[in-house]
């Protein structure tokens, strides 16, 4: 958001972050969810603050529709072609 504003692009409304891991969505959006490891608590703290401030919305996205999987996972030919067409 900061970089976009510095480049002169208007940023309206909250930023939507899509994740295909349901536990990540739960841990970042529910303040009462317990984080058992210290490093997780430190990492999620800033994200929880941003969600509470209304700057970020965390949304669950199924793996079938997650276009970033094309660059991060080994996909078979059918899924790869599906992502290229959409």
Tab-separated table of N, CA and C in Angstrom:
chain	number	residue	atom	x	y	z
A	1	UNK	N	0.823	-1.179	0.000
A	1	UNK	CA	0.000	0.000	0.000
A	1	UNK	C	0.868	1.244	0.000
A	2	UNK	N	1.910	1.220	0.822
A	2	UNK	CA	2.794	2.381	0.922
A	2	UNK	C	3.486	2.636	-0.412
A	3	UNK	N	3.999	1.579	-1.030
A	3	UNK	CA	4.704	1.737	-2.307
A	3	UNK	C	3.771	2.250	-3.394
A	4	UNK	N	2.550	1.767	-3.424
A	4	UNK	CA	1.601	2.262	-4.421
A	4	UNK	C	1.305	3.741	-4.227
A	5	UNK	N	1.128	4.149	-2.968
A	5	UNK	CA	0.882	5.575	-2.707
A	5	UNK	C	2.091	6.416	-3.090
A	6	UNK	N	3.290	5.916	-2.836
A	6	UNK	CA	4.498	6.669	-3.195
A	6	UNK	C	4.642	6.820	-4.712
A	7	UNK	N	4.106	5.865	-5.463
A	7	UNK	CA	4.147	5.951	-6.921
A	7	UNK	C	3.011	6.799	-7.477
A	8	UNK	N	2.128	7.281	-6.600
A	8	UNK	CA	1.045	8.142	-7.040
A	8	UNK	C	-0.242	7.406	-7.361
A	9	UNK	N	-0.281	6.105	-7.115
A	9	UNK	CA	-1.501	5.341	-7.382
A	9	UNK	C	-2.453	5.491	-6.200
A	10	UNK	N	-3.703	5.829	-6.466
A	10	UNK	CA	-4.652	5.954	-5.349
A	10	UNK	C	-4.991	4.585	-4.772
A	11	UNK	N	-4.995	4.486	-3.460
A	11	UNK	CA	-5.343	3.242	-2.772
A	11	UNK	C	-6.634	3.494	-2.012
A	12	UNK	N	-7.707	2.876	-2.480
A	12	UNK	CA	-9.012	3.073	-1.865
A	12	UNK	C	-9.470	1.766	-1.243
A	13	UNK	N	-9.941	1.834	-0.037
A	13	UNK	CA	-10.463	0.653	0.638
A	13	UNK	C	-9.365	-0.279	1.107
A	14	UNK	N	-9.761	-1.357	1.761
A	14	UNK	CA	-8.775	-2.291	2.287
A	14	UNK	C	-8.158	-3.164	1.190
A	15	UNK	N	-6.956	-3.621	1.437
A	15	UNK	CA	-6.278	-4.545	0.541
A	15	UNK	C	-6.792	-5.945	0.824
A	16	UNK	N	-7.096	-6.704	-0.210
A	16	UNK	CA	-7.597	-8.067	-0.045
A	16	UNK	C	-6.446	-9.035	-0.279
A	17	UNK	N	-6.178	-9.879	0.724
A	17	UNK	CA	-5.152	-10.907	0.620
A	17	UNK	C	-5.832	-12.265	0.557
A	18	UNK	N	-5.518	-13.035	-0.466
A	18	UNK	CA	-6.096	-14.361	-0.637
A	18	UNK	C	-5.112	-15.403	-0.143
A	19	UNK	N	-5.609	-16.408	0.592
A	19	UNK	CA	-4.768	-17.496	1.065
A	19	UNK	C	-5.494	-18.816	0.929
A	20	UNK	N	-4.752	-19.878	0.579
A	20	UNK	CA	-5.388	-21.185	0.423
A	20	UNK	C	-5.215	-22.054	1.668
A	21	UNK	N	-4.710	-21.496	2.753
A	21	UNK	CA	-4.518	-22.222	3.996
A	21	UNK	C	-5.535	-21.705	5.012
A	22	UNK	N	-6.500	-22.542	5.364
A	22	UNK	CA	-7.589	-22.106	6.243
A	22	UNK	C	-7.078	-21.723	7.623
A	23	UNK	N	-6.045	-22.403	8.140
A	23	UNK	CA	-5.531	-22.044	9.465
A	23	UNK	C	-4.890	-20.660	9.450
A	24	UNK	N	-4.255	-20.283	8.349
A	24	UNK	CA	-3.681	-18.941	8.234
A	24	UNK	C	-4.783	-17.884	8.267
A	25	UNK	N	-5.873	-18.141	7.571
A	25	UNK	CA	-6.987	-17.203	7.556
A	25	UNK	C	-7.581	-17.073	8.954
A	26	UNK	N	-7.757	-18.188	9.649
A	26	UNK	CA	-8.319	-18.172	10.997
A	26	UNK	C	-7.401	-17.446	11.965
A	27	UNK	N	-6.109	-17.751	11.934
A	27	UNK	CA	-5.164	-17.140	12.872
A	27	UNK	C	-5.011	-15.639	12.663
A	28	UNK	N	-5.178	-15.168	11.452
A	28	UNK	CA	-5.000	-13.737	11.206
A	28	UNK	C	-6.266	-12.925	11.418
A	29	UNK	N	-7.428	-13.555	11.302
A	29	UNK	CA	-8.661	-12.786	11.418
A	29	UNK	C	-9.322	-12.877	12.790
A	30	UNK	N	-9.049	-13.908	13.552
A	30	UNK	CA	-9.661	-14.055	14.873
A	30	UNK	C	-8.638	-13.735	15.961
A	31	UNK	N	-8.814	-12.637	16.672
A	31	UNK	CA	-7.830	-12.252	17.680
A	31	UNK	C	-7.723	-13.225	18.836
A	32	UNK	N	-8.779	-13.994	19.114
A	32	UNK	CA	-8.730	-14.913	20.245
A	32	UNK	C	-8.114	-16.264	19.896
A	33	UNK	N	-7.749	-16.498	18.608
A	33	UNK	CA	-7.118	-17.774	18.267
A	33	UNK	C	-5.711	-17.807	18.858
A	34	UNK	N	-5.352	-18.950	19.409
A	34	UNK	CA	-4.088	-19.090	20.129
A	34	UNK	C	-2.974	-19.490	19.180
A	35	UNK	N	-1.870	-18.769	19.268
A	35	UNK	CA	-0.678	-19.109	18.505
A	35	UNK	C	0.315	-19.749	19.463
A	36	UNK	N	0.700	-20.989	19.193
A	36	UNK	CA	1.487	-21.755	20.150
A	36	UNK	C	2.979	-21.463	20.083
A	37	UNK	N	3.481	-21.035	18.980
A	37	UNK	CA	4.912	-20.777	18.844
A	37	UNK	C	5.188	-19.277	18.871
A	38	UNK	N	6.303	-18.920	19.464
A	38	UNK	CA	6.634	-17.505	19.619
A	38	UNK	C	6.840	-16.811	18.273
A	39	UNK	N	7.530	-17.481	17.347
A	39	UNK	CA	7.772	-16.847	16.048
A	39	UNK	C	6.468	-16.630	15.287
A	40	UNK	N	5.508	-17.537	15.441
A	40	UNK	CA	4.205	-17.333	14.796
A	40	UNK	C	3.490	-16.143	15.412
A	41	UNK	N	3.551	-16.023	16.713
A	41	UNK	CA	2.883	-14.909	17.385
A	41	UNK	C	3.469	-13.580	16.919
A	42	UNK	N	4.776	-13.506	16.773
A	42	UNK	CA	5.414	-12.269	16.314
A	42	UNK	C	5.027	-11.949	14.875
A	43	UNK	N	4.989	-12.954	14.009
A	43	UNK	CA	4.672	-12.729	12.598
A	43	UNK	C	3.218	-12.337	12.387
A	44	UNK	N	2.321	-12.970	13.113
A	44	UNK	CA	0.907	-12.694	12.921
A	44	UNK	C	0.463	-11.407	13.613
A	45	UNK	N	1.266	-10.886	14.523
A	45	UNK	CA	0.870	-9.696	15.272
A	45	UNK	C	0.613	-8.501	14.358
A	46	UNK	N	1.516	-8.238	13.437
A	46	UNK	CA	1.339	-7.100	12.519
A	46	UNK	C	0.150	-7.290	11.594
A	47	UNK	N	-0.040	-8.520	11.141
A	47	UNK	CA	-1.170	-8.788	10.251
A	47	UNK	C	-2.479	-8.604	11.002
A	48	UNK	N	-2.538	-9.078	12.239
A	48	UNK	CA	-3.750	-8.902	13.040
A	48	UNK	C	-4.036	-7.426	13.280
A	49	UNK	N	-3.003	-6.638	13.502
A	49	UNK	CA	-3.196	-5.192	13.675
A	49	UNK	C	-3.773	-4.568	12.418
A	50	UNK	N	-3.251	-4.976	11.257
A	50	UNK	CA	-3.735	-4.430	9.989
A	50	UNK	C	-5.192	-4.836	9.740
A	51	UNK	N	-5.555	-6.065	10.098
A	51	UNK	CA	-6.935	-6.515	9.941
A	51	UNK	C	-7.844	-5.730	10.885
A	52	UNK	N	-7.406	-5.537	12.130
A	52	UNK	CA	-8.213	-4.794	13.100
A	52	UNK	C	-8.390	-3.338	12.691
A	53	UNK	N	-7.380	-2.767	12.040
A	53	UNK	CA	-7.459	-1.379	11.600
A	53	UNK	C	-8.278	-1.214	10.319
A	54	UNK	N	-8.646	-2.336	9.684
A	54	UNK	CA	-9.431	-2.271	8.452
A	54	UNK	C	-8.610	-2.004	7.210
A	55	UNK	N	-7.296	-2.138	7.315
A	55	UNK	CA	-6.428	-1.918	6.149
A	55	UNK	C	-6.338	-3.151	5.260
A	56	UNK	N	-6.565	-4.339	5.848
A	56	UNK	CA	-6.388	-5.601	5.126
A	56	UNK	C	-7.582	-6.506	5.400
A	57	UNK	N	-8.047	-7.193	4.377
A	57	UNK	CA	-9.042	-8.256	4.510
A	57	UNK	C	-8.391	-9.556	4.076
A	58	UNK	N	-8.488	-10.585	4.912
A	58	UNK	CA	-7.941	-11.896	4.584
A	58	UNK	C	-9.098	-12.776	4.126
A	59	UNK	N	-8.957	-13.380	2.953
A	59	UNK	CA	-10.021	-14.183	2.364
A	59	UNK	C	-9.462	-15.548	1.984
A	60	UNK	N	-10.248	-16.610	2.249
A	60	UNK	CA	-9.825	-17.962	1.863
A	60	UNK	C	-10.122	-18.175	0.387
A	61	UNK	N	-9.157	-18.740	-0.310
A	61	UNK	CA	-9.285	-19.035	-1.734
A	61	UNK	C	-8.894	-20.497	-1.937
A	62	UNK	N	-9.784	-21.294	-2.507
A	62	UNK	CA	-9.461	-22.697	-2.743
A	62	UNK	C	-8.265	-22.828	-3.674
A	63	UNK	N	-7.543	-23.920	-3.536
A	63	UNK	CA	-6.363	-24.160	-4.355
A	63	UNK	C	-6.719	-24.227	-5.836
A	64	UNK	N	-7.934	-24.658	-6.147
A	64	UNK	CA	-8.357	-24.756	-7.544
A	64	UNK	C	-8.371	-23.399	-8.242
A	65	UNK	N	-8.563	-22.329	-7.472
A	65	UNK	CA	-8.687	-20.998	-8.053
A	65	UNK	C	-7.517	-20.084	-7.726
A	66	UNK	N	-6.495	-20.589	-7.054
A	66	UNK	CA	-5.365	-19.781	-6.623
A	66	UNK	C	-4.320	-19.702	-7.747
A	67	UNK	N	-4.302	-18.590	-8.455
A	67	UNK	CA	-3.402	-18.438	-9.600
A	67	UNK	C	-1.931	-18.398	-9.208
A	68	UNK	N	-1.630	-18.035	-7.968
A	68	UNK	CA	-0.221	-17.985	-7.563
A	68	UNK	C	0.387	-19.377	-7.470
A	69	UNK	N	-0.441	-20.424	-7.400
A	69	UNK	CA	0.084	-21.788	-7.372
A	69	UNK	C	0.878	-22.104	-8.635
A	70	UNK	N	0.568	-21.414	-9.718
A	70	UNK	CA	1.264	-21.663	-10.975
A	70	UNK	C	2.761	-21.369	-10.845
A	71	UNK	N	3.110	-20.408	-10.019
A	71	UNK	CA	4.519	-20.072	-9.851
A	71	UNK	C	5.179	-20.710	-8.651
A	72	UNK	N	4.388	-21.353	-7.779
A	72	UNK	CA	4.966	-21.880	-6.541
A	72	UNK	C	4.858	-23.380	-6.380
A	73	UNK	N	4.061	-24.054	-7.211
A	73	UNK	CA	3.884	-25.504	-7.081
A	73	UNK	C	4.065	-26.172	-8.431
A	74	UNK	N	4.464	-27.434	-8.372
A	74	UNK	CA	4.560	-28.229	-9.592
A	74	UNK	C	3.156	-28.703	-9.950
A	75	UNK	N	2.650	-28.258	-11.088
A	75	UNK	CA	1.291	-28.603	-11.503
A	75	UNK	C	1.335	-29.552	-12.684
A	76	UNK	N	0.323	-30.418	-12.774
A	76	UNK	CA	0.240	-31.286	-13.946
A	76	UNK	C	-0.225	-30.446	-15.142
A	77	UNK	N	-0.193	-31.022	-16.314
A	77	UNK	CA	-0.498	-30.285	-17.534
A	77	UNK	C	-1.899	-29.713	-17.577
A	78	UNK	N	-2.880	-30.444	-17.039
A	78	UNK	CA	-4.271	-30.001	-17.086
A	78	UNK	C	-4.467	-28.753	-16.225
A	79	UNK	N	-3.963	-28.787	-15.001
A	79	UNK	CA	-4.110	-27.618	-14.119
A	79	UNK	C	-3.333	-26.427	-14.658
A	80	UNK	N	-2.157	-26.687	-15.208
A	80	UNK	CA	-1.348	-25.603	-15.758
A	80	UNK	C	-2.092	-24.911	-16.899
A	81	UNK	N	-2.663	-25.691	-17.804
A	81	UNK	CA	-3.421	-25.126	-18.916
A	81	UNK	C	-4.666	-24.377	-18.413
A	82	UNK	N	-5.309	-24.915	-17.386
A	82	UNK	CA	-6.493	-24.248	-16.814
A	82	UNK	C	-6.130	-22.861	-16.290
A	83	UNK	N	-5.006	-22.755	-15.570
A	83	UNK	CA	-4.588	-21.470	-15.047
A	83	UNK	C	-4.163	-20.518	-16.156
A	84	UNK	N	-3.548	-21.019	-17.203
A	84	UNK	CA	-3.144	-20.155	-18.309
A	84	UNK	C	-4.338	-19.584	-19.051
A	85	UNK	N	-5.420	-20.339	-19.159
A	85	UNK	CA	-6.595	-19.869	-19.870
A	85	UNK	C	-7.427	-18.875	-19.059
A	86	UNK	N	-7.298	-18.934	-17.744
A	86	UNK	CA	-8.108	-18.016	-16.908
A	86	UNK	C	-7.319	-16.888	-16.477
